[in-house]
PDB file of C-alpha atoms in Angstrom:
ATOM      1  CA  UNK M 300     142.984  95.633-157.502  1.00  0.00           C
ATOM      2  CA  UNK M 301     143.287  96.065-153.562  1.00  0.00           C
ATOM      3  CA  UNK M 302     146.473  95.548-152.059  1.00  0.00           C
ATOM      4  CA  UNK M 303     148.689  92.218-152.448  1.00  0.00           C
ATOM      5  CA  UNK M 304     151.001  91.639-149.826  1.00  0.00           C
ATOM      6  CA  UNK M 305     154.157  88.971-150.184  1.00  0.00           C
ATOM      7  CA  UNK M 306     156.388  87.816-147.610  1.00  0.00           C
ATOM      8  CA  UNK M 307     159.540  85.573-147.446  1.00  0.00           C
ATOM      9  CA  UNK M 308     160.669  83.199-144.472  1.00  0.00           C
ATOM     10  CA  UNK M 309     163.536  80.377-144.496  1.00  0.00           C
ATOM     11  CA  UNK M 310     162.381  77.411-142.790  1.00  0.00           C
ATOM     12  CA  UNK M 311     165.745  75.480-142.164  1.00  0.00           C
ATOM     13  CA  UNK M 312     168.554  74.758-144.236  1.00  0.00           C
ATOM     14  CA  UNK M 313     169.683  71.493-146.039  1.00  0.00           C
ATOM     15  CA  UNK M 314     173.007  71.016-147.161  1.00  0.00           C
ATOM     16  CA  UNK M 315     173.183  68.451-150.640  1.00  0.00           C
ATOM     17  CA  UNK M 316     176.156  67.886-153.104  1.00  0.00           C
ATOM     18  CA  UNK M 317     176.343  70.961-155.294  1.00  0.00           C
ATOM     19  CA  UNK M 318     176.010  68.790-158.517  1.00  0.00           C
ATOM     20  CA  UNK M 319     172.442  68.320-157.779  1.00  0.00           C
ATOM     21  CA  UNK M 320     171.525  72.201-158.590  1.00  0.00           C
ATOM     22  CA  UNK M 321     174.433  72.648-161.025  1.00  0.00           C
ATOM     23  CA  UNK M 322     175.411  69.609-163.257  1.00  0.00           C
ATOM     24  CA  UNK M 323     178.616  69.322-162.960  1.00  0.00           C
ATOM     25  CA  UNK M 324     179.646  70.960-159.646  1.00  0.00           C
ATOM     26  CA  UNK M 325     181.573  69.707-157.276  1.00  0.00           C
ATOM     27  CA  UNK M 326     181.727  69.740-153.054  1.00  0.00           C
ATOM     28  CA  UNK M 327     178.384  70.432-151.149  1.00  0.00           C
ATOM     29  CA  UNK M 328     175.996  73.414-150.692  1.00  0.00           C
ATOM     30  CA  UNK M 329     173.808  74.410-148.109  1.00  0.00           C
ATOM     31  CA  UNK M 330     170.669  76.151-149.472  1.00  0.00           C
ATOM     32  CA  UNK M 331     167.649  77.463-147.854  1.00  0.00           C
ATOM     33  CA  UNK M 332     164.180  76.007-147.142  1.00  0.00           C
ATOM     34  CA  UNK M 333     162.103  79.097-148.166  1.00  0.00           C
ATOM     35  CA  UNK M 334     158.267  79.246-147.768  1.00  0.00           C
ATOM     36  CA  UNK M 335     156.560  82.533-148.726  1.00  0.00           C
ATOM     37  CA  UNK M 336     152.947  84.041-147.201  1.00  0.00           C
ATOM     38  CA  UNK M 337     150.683  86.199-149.242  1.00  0.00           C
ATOM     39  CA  UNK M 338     147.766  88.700-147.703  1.00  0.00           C
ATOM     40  CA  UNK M 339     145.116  88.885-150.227  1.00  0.00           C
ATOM     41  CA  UNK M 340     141.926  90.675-150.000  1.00  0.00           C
ATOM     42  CA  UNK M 341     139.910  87.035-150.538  1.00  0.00           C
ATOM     43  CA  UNK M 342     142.217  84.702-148.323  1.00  0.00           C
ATOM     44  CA  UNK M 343     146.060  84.308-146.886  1.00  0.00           C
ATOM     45  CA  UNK M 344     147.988  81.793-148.697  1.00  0.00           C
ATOM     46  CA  UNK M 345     151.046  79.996-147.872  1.00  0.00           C
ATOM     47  CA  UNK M 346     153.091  78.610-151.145  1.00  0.00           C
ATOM     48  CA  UNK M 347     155.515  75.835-149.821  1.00  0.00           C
ATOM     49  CA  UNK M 348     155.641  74.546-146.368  1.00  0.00           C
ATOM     50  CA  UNK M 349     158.918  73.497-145.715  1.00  0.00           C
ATOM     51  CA  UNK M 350     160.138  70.193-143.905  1.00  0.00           C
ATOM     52  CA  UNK M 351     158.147  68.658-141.053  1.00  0.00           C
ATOM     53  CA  UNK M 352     158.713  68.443-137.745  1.00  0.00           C
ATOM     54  CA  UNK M 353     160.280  65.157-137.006  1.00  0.00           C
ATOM     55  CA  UNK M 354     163.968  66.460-139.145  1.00  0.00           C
ATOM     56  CA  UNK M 355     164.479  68.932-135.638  1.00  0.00           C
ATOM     57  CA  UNK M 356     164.399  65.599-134.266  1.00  0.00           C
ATOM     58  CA  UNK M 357     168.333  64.734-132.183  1.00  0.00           C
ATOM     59  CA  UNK M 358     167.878  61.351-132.969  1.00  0.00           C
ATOM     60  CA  UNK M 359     169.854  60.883-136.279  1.00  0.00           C
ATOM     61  CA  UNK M 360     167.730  57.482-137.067  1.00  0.00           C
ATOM     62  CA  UNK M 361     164.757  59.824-136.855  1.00  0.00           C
ATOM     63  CA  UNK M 362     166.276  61.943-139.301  1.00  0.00           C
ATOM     64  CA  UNK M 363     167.280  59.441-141.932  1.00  0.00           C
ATOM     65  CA  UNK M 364     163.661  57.578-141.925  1.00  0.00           C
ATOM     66  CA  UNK M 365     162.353  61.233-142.791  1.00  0.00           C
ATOM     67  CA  UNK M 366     164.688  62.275-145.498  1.00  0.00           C
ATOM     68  CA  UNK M 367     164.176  58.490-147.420  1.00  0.00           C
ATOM     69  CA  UNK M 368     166.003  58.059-150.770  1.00  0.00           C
ATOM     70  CA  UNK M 369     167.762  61.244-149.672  1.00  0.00           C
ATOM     71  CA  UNK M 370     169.238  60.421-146.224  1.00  0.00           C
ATOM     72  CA  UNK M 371     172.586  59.666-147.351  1.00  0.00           C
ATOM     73  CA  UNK M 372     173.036  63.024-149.119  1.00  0.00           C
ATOM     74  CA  UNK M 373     171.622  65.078-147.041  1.00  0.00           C
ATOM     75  CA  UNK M 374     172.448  67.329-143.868  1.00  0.00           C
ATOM     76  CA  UNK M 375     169.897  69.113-142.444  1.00  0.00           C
ATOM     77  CA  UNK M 376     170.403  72.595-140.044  1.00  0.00           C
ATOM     78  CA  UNK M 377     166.086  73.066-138.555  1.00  0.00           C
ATOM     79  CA  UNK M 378     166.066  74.060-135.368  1.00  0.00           C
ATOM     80  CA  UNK M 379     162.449  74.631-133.214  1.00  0.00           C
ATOM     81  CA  UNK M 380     161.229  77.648-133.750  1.00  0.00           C
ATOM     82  CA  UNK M 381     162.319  77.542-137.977  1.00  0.00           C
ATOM     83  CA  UNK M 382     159.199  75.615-138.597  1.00  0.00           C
ATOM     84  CA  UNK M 383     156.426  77.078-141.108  1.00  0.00           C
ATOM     85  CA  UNK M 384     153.574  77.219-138.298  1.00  0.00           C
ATOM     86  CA  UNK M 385     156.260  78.576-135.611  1.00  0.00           C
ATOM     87  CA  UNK M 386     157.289  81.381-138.253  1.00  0.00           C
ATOM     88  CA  UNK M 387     153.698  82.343-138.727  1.00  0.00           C
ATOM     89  CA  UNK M 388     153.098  82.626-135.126  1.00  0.00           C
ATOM     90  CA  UNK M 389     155.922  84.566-134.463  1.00  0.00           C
ATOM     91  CA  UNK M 390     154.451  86.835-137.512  1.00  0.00           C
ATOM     92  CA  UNK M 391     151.137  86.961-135.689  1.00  0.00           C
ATOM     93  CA  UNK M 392     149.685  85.118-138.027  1.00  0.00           C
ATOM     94  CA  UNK M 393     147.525  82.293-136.496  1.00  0.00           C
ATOM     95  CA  UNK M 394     148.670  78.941-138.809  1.00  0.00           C
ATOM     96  CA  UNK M 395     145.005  77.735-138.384  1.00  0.00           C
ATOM     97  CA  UNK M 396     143.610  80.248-140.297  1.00  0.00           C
ATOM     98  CA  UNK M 397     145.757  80.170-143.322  1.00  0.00           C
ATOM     99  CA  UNK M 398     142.992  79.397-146.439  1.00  0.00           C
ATOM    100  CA  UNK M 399     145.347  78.287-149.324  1.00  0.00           C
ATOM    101  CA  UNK M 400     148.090  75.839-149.376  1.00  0.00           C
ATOM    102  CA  UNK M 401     150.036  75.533-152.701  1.00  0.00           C
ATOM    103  CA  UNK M 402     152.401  73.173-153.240  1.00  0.00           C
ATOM    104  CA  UNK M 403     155.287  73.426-155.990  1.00  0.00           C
ATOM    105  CA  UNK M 404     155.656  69.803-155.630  1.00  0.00           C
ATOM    106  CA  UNK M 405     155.387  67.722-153.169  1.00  0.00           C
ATOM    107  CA  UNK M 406     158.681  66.629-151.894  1.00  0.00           C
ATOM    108  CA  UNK M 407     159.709  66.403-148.487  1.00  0.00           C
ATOM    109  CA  UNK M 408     161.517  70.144-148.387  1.00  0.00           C
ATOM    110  CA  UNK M 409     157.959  71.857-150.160  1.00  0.00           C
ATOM    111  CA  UNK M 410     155.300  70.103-148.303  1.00  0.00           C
ATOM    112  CA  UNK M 411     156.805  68.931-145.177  1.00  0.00           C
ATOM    113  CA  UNK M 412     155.081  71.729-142.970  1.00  0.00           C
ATOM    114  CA  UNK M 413     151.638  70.740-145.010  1.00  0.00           C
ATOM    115  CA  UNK M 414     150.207  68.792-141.507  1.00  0.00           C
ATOM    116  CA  UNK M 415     150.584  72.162-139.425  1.00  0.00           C
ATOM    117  CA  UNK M 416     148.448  73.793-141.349  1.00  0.00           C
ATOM    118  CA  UNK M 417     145.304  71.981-141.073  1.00  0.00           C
ATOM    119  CA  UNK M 418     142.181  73.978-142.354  1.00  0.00           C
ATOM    120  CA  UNK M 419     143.863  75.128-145.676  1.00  0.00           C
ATOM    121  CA  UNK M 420     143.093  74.241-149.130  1.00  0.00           C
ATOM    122  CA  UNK M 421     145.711  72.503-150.837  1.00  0.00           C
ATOM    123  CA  UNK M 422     145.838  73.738-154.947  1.00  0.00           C
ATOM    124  CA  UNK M 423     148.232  71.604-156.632  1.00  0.00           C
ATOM    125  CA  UNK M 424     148.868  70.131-160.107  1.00  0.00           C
ATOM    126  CA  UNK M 425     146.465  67.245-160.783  1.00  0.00           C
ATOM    127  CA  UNK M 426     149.900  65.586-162.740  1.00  0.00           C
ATOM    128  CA  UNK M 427     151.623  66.138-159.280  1.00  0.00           C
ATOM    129  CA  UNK M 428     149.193  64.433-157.267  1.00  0.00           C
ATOM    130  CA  UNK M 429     148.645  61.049-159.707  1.00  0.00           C
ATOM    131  CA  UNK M 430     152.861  61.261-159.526  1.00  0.00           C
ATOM    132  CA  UNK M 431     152.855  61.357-155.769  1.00  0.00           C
ATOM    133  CA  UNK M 432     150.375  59.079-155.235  1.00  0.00           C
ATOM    134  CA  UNK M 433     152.167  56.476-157.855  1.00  0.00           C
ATOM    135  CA  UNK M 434     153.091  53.233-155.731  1.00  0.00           C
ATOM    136  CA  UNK M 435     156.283  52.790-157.378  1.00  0.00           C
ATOM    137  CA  UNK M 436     157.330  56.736-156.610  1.00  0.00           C
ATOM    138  CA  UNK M 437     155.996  55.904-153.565  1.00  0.00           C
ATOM    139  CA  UNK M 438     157.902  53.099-152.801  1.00  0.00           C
ATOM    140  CA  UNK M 439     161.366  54.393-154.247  1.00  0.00           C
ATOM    141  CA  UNK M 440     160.667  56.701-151.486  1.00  0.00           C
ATOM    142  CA  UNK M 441     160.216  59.976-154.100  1.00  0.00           C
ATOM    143  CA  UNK M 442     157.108  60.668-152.359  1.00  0.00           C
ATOM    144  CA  UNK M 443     156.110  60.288-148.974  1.00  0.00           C
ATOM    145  CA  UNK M 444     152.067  60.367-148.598  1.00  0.00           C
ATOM    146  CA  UNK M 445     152.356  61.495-144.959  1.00  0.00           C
ATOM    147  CA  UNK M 446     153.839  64.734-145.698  1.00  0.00           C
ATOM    148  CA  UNK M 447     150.149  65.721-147.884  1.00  0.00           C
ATOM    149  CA  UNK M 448     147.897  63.093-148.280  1.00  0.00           C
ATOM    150  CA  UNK M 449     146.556  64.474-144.890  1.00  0.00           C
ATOM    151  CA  UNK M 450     142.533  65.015-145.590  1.00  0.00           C
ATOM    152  CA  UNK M 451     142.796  68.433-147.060  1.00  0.00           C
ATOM    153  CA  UNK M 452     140.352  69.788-149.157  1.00  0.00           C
ATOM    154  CA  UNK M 453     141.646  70.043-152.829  1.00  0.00           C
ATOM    155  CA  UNK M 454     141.497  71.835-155.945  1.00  0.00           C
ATOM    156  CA  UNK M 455     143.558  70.119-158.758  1.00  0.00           C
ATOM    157  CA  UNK M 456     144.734  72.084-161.273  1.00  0.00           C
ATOM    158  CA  UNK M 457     145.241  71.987-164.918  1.00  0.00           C
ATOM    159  CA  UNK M 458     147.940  74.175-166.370  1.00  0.00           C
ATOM    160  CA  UNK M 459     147.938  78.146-165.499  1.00  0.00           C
ATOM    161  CA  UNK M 460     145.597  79.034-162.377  1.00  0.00           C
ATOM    162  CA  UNK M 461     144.572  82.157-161.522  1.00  0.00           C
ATOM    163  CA  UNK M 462     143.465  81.734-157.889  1.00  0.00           C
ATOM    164  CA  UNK M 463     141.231  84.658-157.152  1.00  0.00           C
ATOM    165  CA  UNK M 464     140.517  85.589-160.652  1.00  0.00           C
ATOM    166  CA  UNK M 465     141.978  89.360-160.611  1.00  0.00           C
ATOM    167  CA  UNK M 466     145.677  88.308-162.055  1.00  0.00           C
ATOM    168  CA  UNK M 467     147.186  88.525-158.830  1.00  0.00           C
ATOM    169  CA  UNK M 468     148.044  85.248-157.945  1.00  0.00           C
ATOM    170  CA  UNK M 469     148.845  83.399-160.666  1.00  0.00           C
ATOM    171  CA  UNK M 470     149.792  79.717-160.782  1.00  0.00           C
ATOM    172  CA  UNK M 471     152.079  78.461-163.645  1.00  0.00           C
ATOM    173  CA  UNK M 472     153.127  74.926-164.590  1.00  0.00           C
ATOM    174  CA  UNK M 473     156.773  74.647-165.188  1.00  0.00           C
ATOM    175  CA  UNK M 474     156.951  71.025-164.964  1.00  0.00           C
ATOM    176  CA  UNK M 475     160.196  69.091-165.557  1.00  0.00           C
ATOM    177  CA  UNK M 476     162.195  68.687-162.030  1.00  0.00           C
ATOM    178  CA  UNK M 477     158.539  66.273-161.087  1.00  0.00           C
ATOM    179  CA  UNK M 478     155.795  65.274-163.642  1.00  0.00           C
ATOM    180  CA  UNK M 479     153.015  68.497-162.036  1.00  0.00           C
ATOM    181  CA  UNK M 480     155.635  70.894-160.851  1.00  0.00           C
ATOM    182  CA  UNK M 481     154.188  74.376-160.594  1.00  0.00           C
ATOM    183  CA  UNK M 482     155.731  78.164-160.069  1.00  0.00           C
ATOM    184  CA  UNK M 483     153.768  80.791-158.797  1.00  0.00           C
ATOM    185  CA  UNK M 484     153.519  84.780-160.067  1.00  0.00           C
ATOM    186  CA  UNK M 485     152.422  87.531-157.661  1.00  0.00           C
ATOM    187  CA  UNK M 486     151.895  91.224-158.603  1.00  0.00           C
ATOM    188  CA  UNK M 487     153.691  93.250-155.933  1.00  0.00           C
ATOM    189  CA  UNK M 488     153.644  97.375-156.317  1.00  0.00           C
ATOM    190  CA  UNK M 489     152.567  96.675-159.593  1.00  0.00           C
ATOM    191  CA  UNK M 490     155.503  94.680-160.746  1.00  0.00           C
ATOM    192  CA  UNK M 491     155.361  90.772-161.569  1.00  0.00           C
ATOM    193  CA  UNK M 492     157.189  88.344-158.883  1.00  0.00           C
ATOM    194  CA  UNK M 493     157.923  85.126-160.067  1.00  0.00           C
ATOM    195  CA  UNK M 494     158.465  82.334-157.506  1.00  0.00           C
ATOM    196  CA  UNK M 495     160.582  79.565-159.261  1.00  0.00           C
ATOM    197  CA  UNK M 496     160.342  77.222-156.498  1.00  0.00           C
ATOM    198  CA  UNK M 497     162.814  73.647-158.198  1.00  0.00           C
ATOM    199  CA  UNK M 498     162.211  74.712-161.805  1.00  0.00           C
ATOM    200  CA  UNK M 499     165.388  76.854-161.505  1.00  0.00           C
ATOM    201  CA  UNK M 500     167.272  76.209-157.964  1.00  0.00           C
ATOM    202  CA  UNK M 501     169.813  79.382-158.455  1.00  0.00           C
ATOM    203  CA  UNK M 502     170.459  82.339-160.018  1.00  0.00           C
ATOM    204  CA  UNK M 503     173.470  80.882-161.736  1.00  0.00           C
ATOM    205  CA  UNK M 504     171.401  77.923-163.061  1.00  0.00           C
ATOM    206  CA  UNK M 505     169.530  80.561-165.490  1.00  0.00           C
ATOM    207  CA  UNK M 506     172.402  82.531-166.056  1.00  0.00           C
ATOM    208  CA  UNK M 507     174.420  79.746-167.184  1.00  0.00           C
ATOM    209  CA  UNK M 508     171.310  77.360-168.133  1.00  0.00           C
ATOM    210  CA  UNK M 509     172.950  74.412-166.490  1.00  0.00           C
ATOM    211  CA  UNK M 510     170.352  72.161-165.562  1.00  0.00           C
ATOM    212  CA  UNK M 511     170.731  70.055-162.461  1.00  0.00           C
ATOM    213  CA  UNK M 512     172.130  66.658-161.808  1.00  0.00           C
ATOM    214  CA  UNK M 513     169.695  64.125-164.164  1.00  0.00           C
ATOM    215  CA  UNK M 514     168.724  62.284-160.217  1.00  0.00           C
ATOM    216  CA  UNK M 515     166.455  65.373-159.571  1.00  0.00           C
ATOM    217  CA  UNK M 516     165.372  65.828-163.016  1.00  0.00           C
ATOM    218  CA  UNK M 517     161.638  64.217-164.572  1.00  0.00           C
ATOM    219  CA  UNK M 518     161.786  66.079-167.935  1.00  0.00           C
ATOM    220  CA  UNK M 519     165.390  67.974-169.146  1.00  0.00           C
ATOM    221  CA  UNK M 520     163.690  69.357-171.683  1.00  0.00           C
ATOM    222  CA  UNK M 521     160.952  70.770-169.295  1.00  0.00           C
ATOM    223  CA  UNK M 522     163.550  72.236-167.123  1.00  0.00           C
ATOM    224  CA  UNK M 523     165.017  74.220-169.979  1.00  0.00           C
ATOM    225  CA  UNK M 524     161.730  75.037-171.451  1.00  0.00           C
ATOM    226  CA  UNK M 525     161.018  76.757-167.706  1.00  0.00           C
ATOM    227  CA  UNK M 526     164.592  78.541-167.953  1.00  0.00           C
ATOM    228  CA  UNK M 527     163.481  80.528-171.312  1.00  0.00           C
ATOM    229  CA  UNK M 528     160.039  81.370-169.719  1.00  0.00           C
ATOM    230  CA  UNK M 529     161.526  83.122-167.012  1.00  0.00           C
ATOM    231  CA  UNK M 530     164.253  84.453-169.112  1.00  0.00           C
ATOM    232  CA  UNK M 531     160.796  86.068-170.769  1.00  0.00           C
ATOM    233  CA  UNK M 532     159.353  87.335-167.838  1.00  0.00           C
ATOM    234  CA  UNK M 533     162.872  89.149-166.610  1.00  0.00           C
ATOM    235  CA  UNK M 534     163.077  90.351-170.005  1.00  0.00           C
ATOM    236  CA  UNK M 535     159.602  92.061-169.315  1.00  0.00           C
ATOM    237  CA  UNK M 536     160.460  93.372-165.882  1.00  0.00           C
ATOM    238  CA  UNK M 537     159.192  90.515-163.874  1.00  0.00           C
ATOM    239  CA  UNK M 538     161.569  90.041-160.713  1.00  0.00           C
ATOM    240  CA  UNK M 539     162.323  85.958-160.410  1.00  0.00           C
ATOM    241  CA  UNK M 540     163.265  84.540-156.881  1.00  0.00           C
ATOM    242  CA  UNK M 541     164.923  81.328-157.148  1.00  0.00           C
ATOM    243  CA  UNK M 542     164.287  77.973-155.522  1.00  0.00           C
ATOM    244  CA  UNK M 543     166.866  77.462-153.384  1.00  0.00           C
ATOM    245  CA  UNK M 544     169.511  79.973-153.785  1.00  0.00           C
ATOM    246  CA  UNK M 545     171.472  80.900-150.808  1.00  0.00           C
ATOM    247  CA  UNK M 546     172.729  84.471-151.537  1.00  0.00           C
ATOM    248  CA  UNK M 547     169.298  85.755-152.442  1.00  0.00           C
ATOM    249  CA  UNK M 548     167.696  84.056-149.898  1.00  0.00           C
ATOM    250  CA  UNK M 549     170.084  86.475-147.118  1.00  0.00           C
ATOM    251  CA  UNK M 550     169.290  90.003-149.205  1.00  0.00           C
ATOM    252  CA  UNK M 551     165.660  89.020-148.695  1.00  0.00           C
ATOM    253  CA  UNK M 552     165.226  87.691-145.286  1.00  0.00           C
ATOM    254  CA  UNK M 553     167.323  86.769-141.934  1.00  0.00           C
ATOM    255  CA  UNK M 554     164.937  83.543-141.540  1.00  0.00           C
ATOM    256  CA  UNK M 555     161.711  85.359-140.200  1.00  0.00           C
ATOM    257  CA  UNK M 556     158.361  87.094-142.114  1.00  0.00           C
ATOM    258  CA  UNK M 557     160.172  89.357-143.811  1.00  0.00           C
ATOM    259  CA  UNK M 558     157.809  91.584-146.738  1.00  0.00           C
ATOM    260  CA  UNK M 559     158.689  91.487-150.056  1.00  0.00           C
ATOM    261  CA  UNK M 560     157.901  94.813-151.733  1.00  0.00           C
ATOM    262  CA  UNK M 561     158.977  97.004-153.991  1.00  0.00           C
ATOM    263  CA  UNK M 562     162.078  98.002-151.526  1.00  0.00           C
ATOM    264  CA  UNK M 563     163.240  94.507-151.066  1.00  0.00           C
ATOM    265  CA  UNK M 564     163.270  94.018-154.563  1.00  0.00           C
ATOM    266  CA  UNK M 565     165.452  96.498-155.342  1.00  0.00           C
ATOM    267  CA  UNK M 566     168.339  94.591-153.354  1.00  0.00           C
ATOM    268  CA  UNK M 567     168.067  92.054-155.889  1.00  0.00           C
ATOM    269  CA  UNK M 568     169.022  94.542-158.872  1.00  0.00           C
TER     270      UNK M 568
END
């Protein structure tokens, strides 16, 4: 197998109440909007895309139309320049070139970035896509069809992918937090990364197996079913990076491309 490479970037912060990653918890945290880029042999993929353009918006109406059924919980910190296309360019990678485009899910903080990437392919659960293109999710503002029903070509998935057929990329369904929500595995150095993406927002989430607030969950029993597979793959060596957890986020990455190898991962031990 040639060479995999796997890189980390934030893409803005959002600050929610706490209780929404953690039943339970109380006051607010701000977590990071991570997207990560991967270098492979047969194409460059982007999983996640972050929020779109129009939250770095100073016009606070502007703001709340974006973030819908969340606007009233929600603070967001995404300045110009912290966008996914702006952090590729930066990287030197050129955003129009980028083949793949998977999606965890499809809300606003995952896919949001989906329209500056134009020419990709969008792989995503075929549950995910009949969910977010549901009227009534669509309407109770769940889904918004401008942040991905943008003309993409699109491969919908059933279940475990393997995108390129060598073990390397390796999509997994962990549904639960939405109806088609999907976590990703990449072989770095020869060791198994496992991108959570919402199936498990922290590192205390799995350590304590607290699910989050029932607003943000589709299936509890999904959620925990997700928590004991990646409880299996640490227990096998596998190295999991969490959804949305803040202090992992910072031993990983100051905001830019930052490479994700077998050096990085040993800050997470």
């Amino acid at each position: 197998m040639e060479e995999v490479k796997l890189y980390a970037m934030t893409c803005g912060w959002i600050t929610m109440p706490y209780g929404f990653f953690m039943a339970g918890e109380a006051g607010d945290l701000a977590i990071p909007v991570p997207c990560y880029l991967i270098e492979h042999p047969k194409g460059t993929v982007l999983f996640d895309t972050g929020l779109e353009l129009s939250l770095q918006s100073e016009d606070p109406e502007v703001v709340k139309k974006s973030l819908g059924v969340f606007a009233d919980l929600t603070t967001v910190n995404f300045v110009p320049g912290e966008d996914v296309a702006k952090r590729l360019e930066a990287f030197g990678v050129d955003p129009l070139k980028i083949n793949f485009i998977i999606n965890s899910h499809l809300h606003f903080d995952h896919c949001g970035g989906n329209a500056c990437i134009p020419n990709a392919r969008l792989v995503i659960q075929k549950r995910e896509w009949e969910a977010a293109k549901n009227e009534e999710n669509i309407k109770n503002e769940i889904y918004a069809p401008r942040h991905y029903d943008l003309g993409h070509d699109r491969l919908e998935i059933d279940g475990e992918h393997d995108l390129f057929g060598d073990g390397s990329i390796v999509l997994i369904p962990s549904f639960g937090h939405t109806p088609g929500h999907q976590s990703l595995k990449v072989k770095v150095d020869g060791v198994d990364v496992v991108i959570t993406a919402d199936a498990c927002y922290l590192k205390a989430s799995l350590e304590k197996m607290t699910l989050p607030d029932a607003m943000v969950v589709n299936d509890a029993q999904g959620m925990l079913n997700n928590f004991n597979l990646f409880k299996q793959l640490k227990s096998k060596g596998a190295f999991v990076l969490y959804g949305h957890d803040p202090e992992q986020s910072k031993l990983l990455t100051d905001g830019s491309i930052r490479r994700i190898n077998s050096e990085a991962l040993a800050r997470l031990q």
